[in-house]
mmCIF file of C-alpha atoms in Angstrom:
data_model
loop_
_atom_site.group_PDB
_atom_site.id
_atom_site.type_symbol
_atom_site.label_atom_id
_atom_site.label_comp_id
_atom_site.label_asym_id
_atom_site.label_seq_id
_atom_site.Cartn_x
_atom_site.Cartn_y
_atom_site.Cartn_z
ATOM 1 C CA MET A 121 61.761 -17.339 -10.968
ATOM 2 C CA SER A 122 60.358 -15.350 -13.906
ATOM 3 C CA SER A 123 61.473 -11.747 -14.387
ATOM 4 C CA ALA A 124 57.972 -10.482 -13.461
ATOM 5 C CA LYS A 125 57.906 -12.431 -10.182
ATOM 6 C CA HIS A 126 61.472 -11.321 -9.431
ATOM 7 C CA ALA A 127 60.471 -7.676 -9.925
ATOM 8 C CA VAL A 128 57.536 -8.008 -7.557
ATOM 9 C CA SER A 129 59.657 -9.749 -4.929
ATOM 10 C CA HIS A 130 62.312 -7.079 -5.223
ATOM 11 C CA ALA A 131 59.718 -4.294 -4.863
ATOM 12 C CA VAL A 132 58.254 -5.862 -1.724
ATOM 13 C CA ALA A 133 61.700 -6.382 -0.233
ATOM 14 C CA CYS A 134 62.647 -2.775 -0.868
ATOM 15 C CA ALA A 135 59.346 -1.233 0.224
ATOM 16 C CA SER A 136 59.351 0.919 3.308
ATOM 17 C CA PRO A 137 57.334 -0.119 6.402
ATOM 18 C CA VAL A 138 54.923 2.774 5.726
ATOM 19 C CA VAL A 139 54.200 1.581 2.181
ATOM 20 C CA LEU A 140 53.674 -1.975 3.393
ATOM 21 C CA SER A 141 51.309 -0.762 6.128
ATOM 22 C CA VAL A 142 49.221 1.162 3.601
ATOM 23 C CA ALA A 143 49.103 -1.837 1.265
ATOM 24 C CA ILE A 144 47.967 -4.120 4.068
ATOM 25 C CA ALA A 145 45.318 -1.628 5.184
ATOM 26 C CA VAL A 146 43.978 -1.257 1.630
ATOM 27 C CA GLY A 147 43.881 -5.020 1.236
ATOM 28 C CA ALA A 148 41.986 -5.377 4.486
ATOM 29 C CA TRP A 149 39.447 -2.788 3.309
ATOM 30 C CA ILE A 150 38.942 -4.350 -0.122
ATOM 31 C CA ALA A 151 38.441 -7.908 1.136
ATOM 32 C CA PRO A 152 35.131 -7.345 2.988
ATOM 33 C CA VAL A 153 33.762 -5.344 0.071
ATOM 34 C CA GLN A 154 34.495 -8.212 -2.300
ATOM 35 C CA ALA A 155 32.996 -10.688 0.172
ATOM 36 C CA GLN A 156 29.721 -8.755 0.583
ATOM 37 C CA PRO A 157 26.918 -10.888 -0.908
ATOM 38 C CA GLN A 158 24.765 -9.539 -3.687
ATOM 39 C CA PHE A 159 21.070 -8.827 -3.190
ATOM 40 C CA PRO A 160 18.880 -10.568 -4.028
ATOM 41 C CA VAL A 161 20.209 -14.096 -4.434
ATOM 42 C CA LYS A 162 16.867 -15.853 -3.902
ATOM 43 C CA PRO A 163 13.135 -15.086 -4.298
ATOM 44 C CA ILE A 164 11.600 -12.283 -2.238
ATOM 45 C CA ARG A 165 8.244 -12.624 -0.508
ATOM 46 C CA LEU A 166 5.904 -9.635 -0.683
ATOM 47 C CA ILE A 167 3.144 -10.047 1.894
ATOM 48 C CA VAL A 168 -0.096 -8.245 1.012
ATOM 49 C CA GLY A 169 -2.791 -7.855 3.639
ATOM 50 C CA SER A 170 -5.662 -8.077 1.170
ATOM 51 C CA ALA A 171 -7.357 -10.804 -0.828
ATOM 52 C CA ALA A 172 -6.370 -11.766 -4.361
ATOM 53 C CA GLY A 173 -8.053 -9.376 -6.787
ATOM 54 C CA SER A 174 -8.023 -6.439 -4.378
ATOM 55 C CA GLY A 175 -6.314 -3.145 -5.199
ATOM 56 C CA PRO A 176 -3.170 -3.846 -3.133
ATOM 57 C CA ASP A 177 -2.910 -7.327 -4.682
ATOM 58 C CA ILE A 178 -3.222 -5.924 -8.216
ATOM 59 C CA ILE A 179 -0.606 -3.223 -7.588
ATOM 60 C CA GLY A 180 1.637 -5.653 -5.697
ATOM 61 C CA ARG A 181 1.657 -8.096 -8.599
ATOM 62 C CA ALA A 182 2.476 -5.351 -11.081
ATOM 63 C CA MET A 183 5.431 -4.283 -8.925
ATOM 64 C CA ALA A 184 6.522 -7.892 -8.403
ATOM 65 C CA ASP A 185 6.539 -8.670 -12.124
ATOM 66 C CA ARG A 186 8.663 -5.628 -12.981
ATOM 67 C CA LEU A 187 11.099 -6.030 -10.082
ATOM 68 C CA GLY A 188 11.538 -9.709 -10.902
ATOM 69 C CA GLU A 189 12.834 -8.655 -14.312
ATOM 70 C CA THR A 190 15.242 -6.169 -12.713
ATOM 71 C CA TRP A 191 16.555 -8.445 -9.975
ATOM 72 C CA GLY A 192 16.612 -11.728 -11.846
ATOM 73 C CA GLN A 193 14.815 -13.235 -8.878
ATOM 74 C CA ARG A 194 11.107 -13.814 -8.418
ATOM 75 C CA MET A 195 9.107 -11.577 -6.114
ATOM 76 C CA ILE A 196 6.283 -13.762 -4.837
ATOM 77 C CA VAL A 197 3.073 -11.985 -3.821
ATOM 78 C CA ASP A 198 1.566 -13.633 -0.750
ATOM 79 C CA PRO A 199 -2.004 -12.397 -0.048
ATOM 80 C CA ARG A 200 -2.899 -12.694 3.642
ATOM 81 C CA PRO A 201 -6.308 -11.043 4.086
ATOM 82 C CA GLY A 202 -8.079 -10.594 7.387
ATOM 83 C CA ALA A 203 -8.283 -8.166 10.294
ATOM 84 C CA ALA A 204 -7.882 -5.225 7.883
ATOM 85 C CA GLY A 205 -4.306 -6.254 7.109
ATOM 86 C CA ALA A 206 -3.204 -6.923 10.693
ATOM 87 C CA ILE A 207 -2.571 -10.596 9.905
ATOM 88 C CA SER A 208 -0.087 -9.625 7.193
ATOM 89 C CA ALA A 209 1.767 -7.336 9.611
ATOM 90 C CA ASP A 210 2.043 -10.095 12.229
ATOM 91 C CA LEU A 211 3.538 -12.440 9.624
ATOM 92 C CA ALA A 212 5.961 -9.865 8.247
ATOM 93 C CA MET A 213 7.098 -8.782 11.700
ATOM 94 C CA ALA A 214 7.889 -12.413 12.618
ATOM 95 C CA ALA A 215 10.010 -12.948 9.492
ATOM 96 C CA ALA A 216 13.801 -12.730 9.456
ATOM 97 C CA PRO A 217 14.840 -9.095 8.790
ATOM 98 C CA ASP A 218 17.146 -10.036 5.907
ATOM 99 C CA GLY A 219 15.427 -8.262 3.011
ATOM 100 C CA TYR A 220 13.748 -11.377 1.673
ATOM 101 C CA THR A 221 10.409 -10.567 3.301
ATOM 102 C CA MET A 222 8.739 -7.286 2.452
ATOM 103 C CA MET A 223 5.215 -6.049 3.091
ATOM 104 C CA MET A 224 2.778 -3.861 1.218
ATOM 105 C CA LEU A 225 1.891 -1.116 3.677
ATOM 106 C CA THR A 226 -1.412 0.397 2.598
ATOM 107 C CA SER A 227 -3.922 2.904 3.853
ATOM 108 C CA GLN A 228 -6.092 -0.024 4.965
ATOM 109 C CA LEU A 229 -3.505 -1.388 7.388
ATOM 110 C CA PHE A 230 -2.471 2.107 8.438
ATOM 111 C CA VAL A 231 -6.047 2.987 9.395
ATOM 112 C CA ALA A 232 -6.547 -0.366 11.143
ATOM 113 C CA SER A 233 -3.477 0.279 13.283
ATOM 114 C CA GLN A 234 -5.244 3.340 14.696
ATOM 115 C CA VAL A 235 -8.679 1.730 15.039
ATOM 116 C CA LEU A 236 -8.077 -1.781 16.345
ATOM 117 C CA SER A 237 -6.895 -2.479 19.880
ATOM 118 C CA GLY A 238 -4.639 -5.268 21.135
ATOM 119 C CA LEU A 239 -2.367 -5.359 18.083
ATOM 120 C CA LYS A 240 1.028 -7.048 18.493
ATOM 121 C CA PHE A 241 2.821 -4.704 16.130
ATOM 122 C CA ASP A 242 3.564 -0.999 15.964
ATOM 123 C CA LEU A 243 3.974 0.182 12.375
ATOM 124 C CA ALA A 244 6.409 2.969 13.292
ATOM 125 C CA ARG A 245 8.550 0.719 15.468
ATOM 126 C CA ASP A 246 8.444 -2.569 13.586
ATOM 127 C CA PHE A 247 8.618 -1.590 9.907
ATOM 128 C CA GLN A 248 11.123 0.484 7.954
ATOM 129 C CA SER A 249 10.236 2.360 4.791
ATOM 130 C CA ILE A 250 11.431 1.240 1.369
ATOM 131 C CA ALA A 251 9.353 3.046 -1.266
ATOM 132 C CA PHE A 252 6.127 5.025 -1.674
ATOM 133 C CA ILE A 253 4.214 3.871 -4.766
ATOM 134 C CA GLY A 254 1.302 6.309 -4.884
ATOM 135 C CA THR A 255 -2.220 7.245 -3.851
ATOM 136 C CA VAL A 256 -5.625 6.215 -5.164
ATOM 137 C CA PRO A 257 -9.261 7.135 -4.445
ATOM 138 C CA PHE A 258 -11.825 4.744 -3.042
ATOM 139 C CA VAL A 259 -15.012 4.536 -5.080
ATOM 140 C CA LEU A 260 -18.464 4.443 -3.484
ATOM 141 C CA LEU A 261 -20.240 1.649 -5.393
ATOM 142 C CA ALA A 262 -23.963 0.945 -5.356
ATOM 143 C CA ASN A 263 -26.023 -2.042 -6.422
ATOM 144 C CA ASN A 264 -28.102 -1.301 -9.519
ATOM 145 C CA GLN A 265 -31.321 -2.070 -7.615
ATOM 146 C CA VAL A 266 -30.677 0.888 -5.298
ATOM 147 C CA PRO A 267 -32.977 3.628 -6.633
ATOM 148 C CA ALA A 268 -30.365 6.329 -6.017
ATOM 149 C CA LYS A 269 -28.625 7.493 -9.179
ATOM 150 C CA THR A 270 -26.563 10.096 -7.334
ATOM 151 C CA LEU A 271 -24.858 10.411 -3.982
ATOM 152 C CA LYS A 272 -27.339 13.095 -2.942
ATOM 153 C CA GLU A 273 -30.226 10.679 -3.590
ATOM 154 C CA LEU A 274 -28.435 7.926 -1.633
ATOM 155 C CA ILE A 275 -28.094 10.239 1.378
ATOM 156 C CA GLU A 276 -31.794 11.107 1.148
ATOM 157 C CA ILE A 277 -32.711 7.392 1.200
ATOM 158 C CA ALA A 278 -30.480 6.833 4.233
ATOM 159 C CA ARG A 279 -32.148 9.713 6.075
ATOM 160 C CA LYS A 280 -35.688 8.570 5.298
ATOM 161 C CA ALA A 281 -35.029 4.907 6.216
ATOM 162 C CA PRO A 282 -32.275 4.736 8.867
ATOM 163 C CA GLY A 283 -30.433 1.407 9.018
ATOM 164 C CA THR A 284 -31.943 -0.060 5.854
ATOM 165 C CA LEU A 285 -28.895 0.572 3.673
ATOM 166 C CA ARG A 286 -26.017 -1.835 4.326
ATOM 167 C CA TYR A 287 -22.443 -1.177 3.263
ATOM 168 C CA GLY A 288 -19.683 -3.756 2.992
ATOM 169 C CA SER A 289 -16.016 -3.263 3.786
ATOM 170 C CA ALA A 290 -12.771 -5.218 3.918
ATOM 171 C CA GLY A 291 -13.236 -5.599 7.667
ATOM 172 C CA THR A 292 -13.822 -3.678 10.845
ATOM 173 C CA GLY A 293 -11.244 -0.915 11.046
ATOM 174 C CA ALA A 294 -10.407 -1.040 7.334
ATOM 175 C CA SER A 295 -10.230 2.105 5.212
ATOM 176 C CA GLU A 296 -13.486 1.141 3.502
ATOM 177 C CA HIS A 297 -15.140 0.902 6.915
ATOM 178 C CA LEU A 298 -13.832 4.309 7.952
ATOM 179 C CA SER A 299 -14.934 5.734 4.582
ATOM 180 C CA GLY A 300 -18.478 4.662 5.427
ATOM 181 C CA VAL A 301 -18.293 5.875 9.019
ATOM 182 C CA LEU A 302 -17.054 9.263 7.869
ATOM 183 C CA LEU A 303 -19.921 9.565 5.384
ATOM 184 C CA THR A 304 -22.566 8.729 7.996
ATOM 185 C CA GLN A 305 -21.002 11.099 10.526
ATOM 186 C CA LEU A 306 -20.832 14.042 8.157
ATOM 187 C CA THR A 307 -24.351 13.472 6.757
ATOM 188 C CA ASN A 308 -26.006 12.506 10.055
ATOM 189 C CA THR A 309 -27.276 9.223 8.587
ATOM 190 C CA ASN A 310 -27.397 5.621 9.770
ATOM 191 C CA MET A 311 -26.115 2.860 7.462
ATOM 192 C CA LEU A 312 -25.393 -0.657 8.686
ATOM 193 C CA HIS A 313 -21.776 -1.790 8.386
ATOM 194 C CA VAL A 314 -21.151 -5.377 7.216
ATOM 195 C CA PRO A 315 -17.487 -6.430 7.548
ATOM 196 C CA TYR A 316 -15.858 -9.013 5.271
ATOM 197 C CA LYS A 317 -12.406 -10.603 5.151
ATOM 198 C CA GLY A 318 -11.596 -8.699 2.010
ATOM 199 C CA VAL A 319 -12.880 -6.259 -0.591
ATOM 200 C CA PRO A 320 -13.574 -8.892 -3.303
ATOM 201 C CA GLN A 321 -16.222 -10.592 -1.153
ATOM 202 C CA ALA A 322 -17.773 -7.229 -0.269
ATOM 203 C CA ILE A 323 -17.972 -6.400 -3.982
ATOM 204 C CA THR A 324 -19.508 -9.803 -4.769
ATOM 205 C CA ASP A 325 -22.189 -9.289 -2.148
ATOM 206 C CA ALA A 326 -22.831 -5.752 -3.368
ATOM 207 C CA MET A 327 -23.535 -7.132 -6.837
ATOM 208 C CA ALA A 328 -25.871 -9.699 -5.264
ATOM 209 C CA ASN A 329 -27.607 -6.946 -3.241
ATOM 210 C CA GLU A 330 -26.668 -8.628 0.045
ATOM 211 C CA VAL A 331 -25.232 -5.201 0.824
ATOM 212 C CA GLN A 332 -26.406 -2.178 -1.114
ATOM 213 C CA ILE A 333 -23.155 -0.247 -1.279
ATOM 214 C CA THR A 334 -19.464 -0.806 -0.748
ATOM 215 C CA TYR A 335 -16.162 1.017 -1.165
ATOM 216 C CA ALA A 336 -13.201 -0.146 -3.240
ATOM 217 C CA VAL A 337 -10.054 1.459 -4.586
ATOM 218 C CA VAL A 338 -10.113 2.357 -8.265
ATOM 219 C CA PRO A 339 -8.144 -0.717 -9.499
ATOM 220 C CA ALA A 340 -10.622 -3.087 -7.836
ATOM 221 C CA ALA A 341 -13.701 -1.017 -8.698
ATOM 222 C CA MET A 342 -13.124 -0.269 -12.386
ATOM 223 C CA PRO A 343 -13.983 -3.695 -13.891
ATOM 224 C CA HIS A 344 -17.363 -3.690 -12.159
ATOM 225 C CA VAL A 345 -18.137 -0.082 -13.076
ATOM 226 C CA GLN A 346 -17.139 -0.629 -16.704
ATOM 227 C CA SER A 347 -19.260 -3.785 -16.949
ATOM 228 C CA GLY A 348 -22.238 -1.970 -15.475
ATOM 229 C CA ARG A 349 -22.608 -4.446 -12.606
ATOM 230 C CA LEU A 350 -22.173 -1.679 -10.036
ATOM 231 C CA ARG A 351 -22.808 2.062 -10.150
ATOM 232 C CA ALA A 352 -20.119 4.567 -9.105
ATOM 233 C CA LEU A 353 -21.678 7.330 -7.008
ATOM 234 C CA GLY A 354 -18.563 9.127 -5.765
ATOM 235 C CA VAL A 355 -14.844 9.029 -5.110
ATOM 236 C CA THR A 356 -13.343 9.678 -1.699
ATOM 237 C CA THR A 357 -10.530 12.055 -2.665
ATOM 238 C CA PRO A 358 -11.126 15.827 -2.970
ATOM 239 C CA ALA A 359 -10.280 15.666 -6.683
ATOM 240 C CA ARG A 360 -12.087 13.482 -9.193
ATOM 241 C CA ALA A 361 -10.343 10.324 -10.412
ATOM 242 C CA PRO A 362 -8.862 10.578 -13.933
ATOM 243 C CA LEU A 363 -10.303 7.144 -14.790
ATOM 244 C CA LEU A 364 -13.776 8.217 -13.593
ATOM 245 C CA PRO A 365 -14.035 11.853 -14.713
ATOM 246 C CA ASP A 366 -17.845 11.846 -14.649
ATOM 247 C CA THR A 367 -18.036 10.523 -11.090
ATOM 248 C CA PRO A 368 -18.085 13.393 -8.577
ATOM 249 C CA SER A 369 -15.911 13.643 -5.534
ATOM 250 C CA ILE A 370 -17.930 12.931 -2.383
ATOM 251 C CA SER A 371 -16.682 16.277 -1.053
ATOM 252 C CA GLU A 372 -18.659 18.030 -3.811
ATOM 253 C CA VAL A 373 -21.803 16.899 -1.976
ATOM 254 C CA VAL A 374 -20.398 16.466 1.542
ATOM 255 C CA PRO A 375 -17.947 19.299 2.346
ATOM 256 C CA GLY A 376 -14.905 18.219 4.344
ATOM 257 C CA TYR A 377 -15.032 14.583 3.240
ATOM 258 C CA ALA A 378 -11.659 13.051 2.271
ATOM 259 C CA MET A 379 -10.172 9.545 2.379
ATOM 260 C CA TYR A 380 -7.088 8.333 0.527
ATOM 261 C CA GLY A 381 -6.015 4.893 -0.500
ATOM 262 C CA TRP A 382 -2.255 4.503 -0.835
ATOM 263 C CA TYR A 383 0.408 1.884 -1.469
ATOM 264 C CA SER A 384 3.958 1.510 -0.221
ATOM 265 C CA VAL A 385 6.557 -1.169 0.483
ATOM 266 C CA VAL A 386 8.238 -1.678 3.864
ATOM 267 C CA ALA A 387 10.432 -4.283 5.543
ATOM 268 C CA PRO A 388 10.769 -5.567 9.112
ATOM 269 C CA THR A 389 12.918 -3.393 11.353
ATOM 270 C CA GLY A 390 16.460 -4.726 11.470
ATOM 271 C CA THR A 391 16.735 -5.267 7.722
ATOM 272 C CA PRO A 392 20.284 -4.236 6.688
ATOM 273 C CA ALA A 393 20.543 -0.584 5.717
ATOM 274 C CA ALA A 394 22.386 -1.447 2.504
ATOM 275 C CA VAL A 395 19.545 -3.727 1.416
ATOM 276 C CA LEU A 396 16.916 -1.094 2.199
ATOM 277 C CA LYS A 397 18.858 1.531 0.260
ATOM 278 C CA GLN A 398 19.354 -0.715 -2.782
ATOM 279 C CA ALA A 399 15.748 -1.924 -2.835
ATOM 280 C CA SER A 400 14.453 1.640 -2.491
ATOM 281 C CA SER A 401 16.667 2.949 -5.280
ATOM 282 C CA GLU A 402 15.682 0.188 -7.684
ATOM 283 C CA MET A 403 11.954 0.400 -6.910
ATOM 284 C CA VAL A 404 11.960 4.159 -7.475
ATOM 285 C CA ARG A 405 13.884 3.732 -10.721
ATOM 286 C CA VAL A 406 11.442 1.214 -12.223
ATOM 287 C CA MET A 407 8.403 3.249 -11.129
ATOM 288 C CA ARG A 408 9.848 6.278 -12.914
ATOM 289 C CA GLU A 409 10.250 4.357 -16.157
ATOM 290 C CA PRO A 410 7.716 5.897 -18.563
ATOM 291 C CA ALA A 411 6.176 2.575 -19.636
ATOM 292 C CA PHE A 412 5.827 1.114 -16.146
ATOM 293 C CA GLY A 413 4.696 4.423 -14.686
ATOM 294 C CA GLU A 414 1.915 4.545 -17.286
ATOM 295 C CA ARG A 415 0.948 0.994 -16.384
ATOM 296 C CA LEU A 416 0.445 2.015 -12.748
ATOM 297 C CA LYS A 417 -1.479 5.124 -13.759
ATOM 298 C CA ALA A 418 -3.742 2.955 -15.936
ATOM 299 C CA LEU A 419 -4.605 1.052 -12.753
ATOM 300 C CA GLY A 420 -5.777 4.295 -11.175
ATOM 301 C CA VAL A 421 -2.658 5.149 -9.187
ATOM 302 C CA ASP A 422 -1.618 8.765 -8.736
ATOM 303 C CA LEU A 423 2.066 7.931 -8.947
ATOM 304 C CA VAL A 424 4.472 9.269 -6.320
ATOM 305 C CA ALA A 425 7.510 6.972 -6.830
ATOM 306 C CA GLY A 426 9.047 8.232 -3.597
ATOM 307 C CA ASP A 427 12.132 6.942 -1.817
ATOM 308 C CA ARG A 428 12.523 6.035 1.858
ATOM 309 C CA GLN A 429 12.620 9.627 3.055
ATOM 310 C CA VAL A 430 9.471 10.546 1.106
ATOM 311 C CA LEU A 431 7.604 7.579 2.589
ATOM 312 C CA ASP A 432 8.821 8.386 6.113
ATOM 313 C CA LYS A 433 7.451 11.927 5.780
ATOM 314 C CA TRP A 434 4.112 10.705 4.403
ATOM 315 C CA ARG A 435 3.703 8.145 7.181
ATOM 316 C CA ALA A 436 4.288 10.790 9.851
ATOM 317 C CA GLU A 437 1.848 13.271 8.309
ATOM 318 C CA GLU A 438 -0.826 10.663 7.532
ATOM 319 C CA LEU A 439 -0.636 9.290 11.067
ATOM 320 C CA LYS A 440 -1.713 12.641 12.471
ATOM 321 C CA ARG A 441 -4.506 13.037 9.911
ATOM 322 C CA ILE A 442 -5.908 9.529 10.424
ATOM 323 C CA ARG A 443 -5.845 9.889 14.186
ATOM 324 C CA ASP A 444 -7.934 13.032 13.834
ATOM 325 C CA VAL A 445 -10.405 11.301 11.472
ATOM 326 C CA VAL A 446 -10.721 8.256 13.745
ATOM 327 C CA LYS A 447 -11.358 10.514 16.726
ATOM 328 C CA MET A 448 -13.967 12.533 14.849
ATOM 329 C CA ALA A 449 -15.695 9.386 13.607
ATOM 330 C CA GLY A 450 -15.592 7.694 17.007
ATOM 331 C CA ALA A 451 -14.219 4.572 15.311
ATOM 332 C CA LYS A 452 -11.588 3.615 17.915
ATOM 333 C CA GLN A 453 -12.218 0.112 19.259
#
């Protein structure tokens, strides 16, 4: 036996029972820590309840690209449009709560959960917060053949010819739908709602004058405004959008009007707490990186970069506000 091995054997033989007990206890504590698997060890699926090319899809892909670099594993964006995001929630809720399925929780799905009846899921019960990305205005977009150059002129047309103006949305119960309902309620006008399976199709039909107006979040609206294919008449947030400084807030013409788009990431309830904590910490860290933060802002996002607790607080406060708006608009189905 070597001198080193002899010394160790001698120390063990001479150790008191108390010392041996402590050593065994420490060893038992260390072993599970060493055995704990790393996260992630395989690709992560991010389910988005909107069509490819929509605001949530654009933001989701930006997040996925950056997190893939951080984690060394791909984050695959899976667009599942339809039913104002309810389809995406059904899919995410049915997935294994192991951290490898996440969902983009947006204002669209949040509003739909308070408008649509017969849903299988409950957002508060079935999904746990990970990170709050930020907020964004919706833009009221008009076809160029609509004679209105301003929101005030659009409202006048709607009053003179009730039901002749059609507005498209991402679906019945979607935020875009409620944005239109709120406008008609507050201005005492009648505009015909035309639901689609996603914002991109509503935008396409607005450009073709199949519908005269539509609503889209800034990331989805900007290319069409910049190209001149659609005209921006207003933004839904009380403050003007930095990317559209010359476009007034709807509330400047219609006092009391306010609708927010927002983006966050959640996971099915039952996802391990350690995974939620790690994912939240790393998402917040990358969003607070100056370069990536500027990338999100360039897409029209008012960056929050909030952790789980920040998102929990927002969800609770927004739930009360949206319930009040839905009740006022009479949009509950």
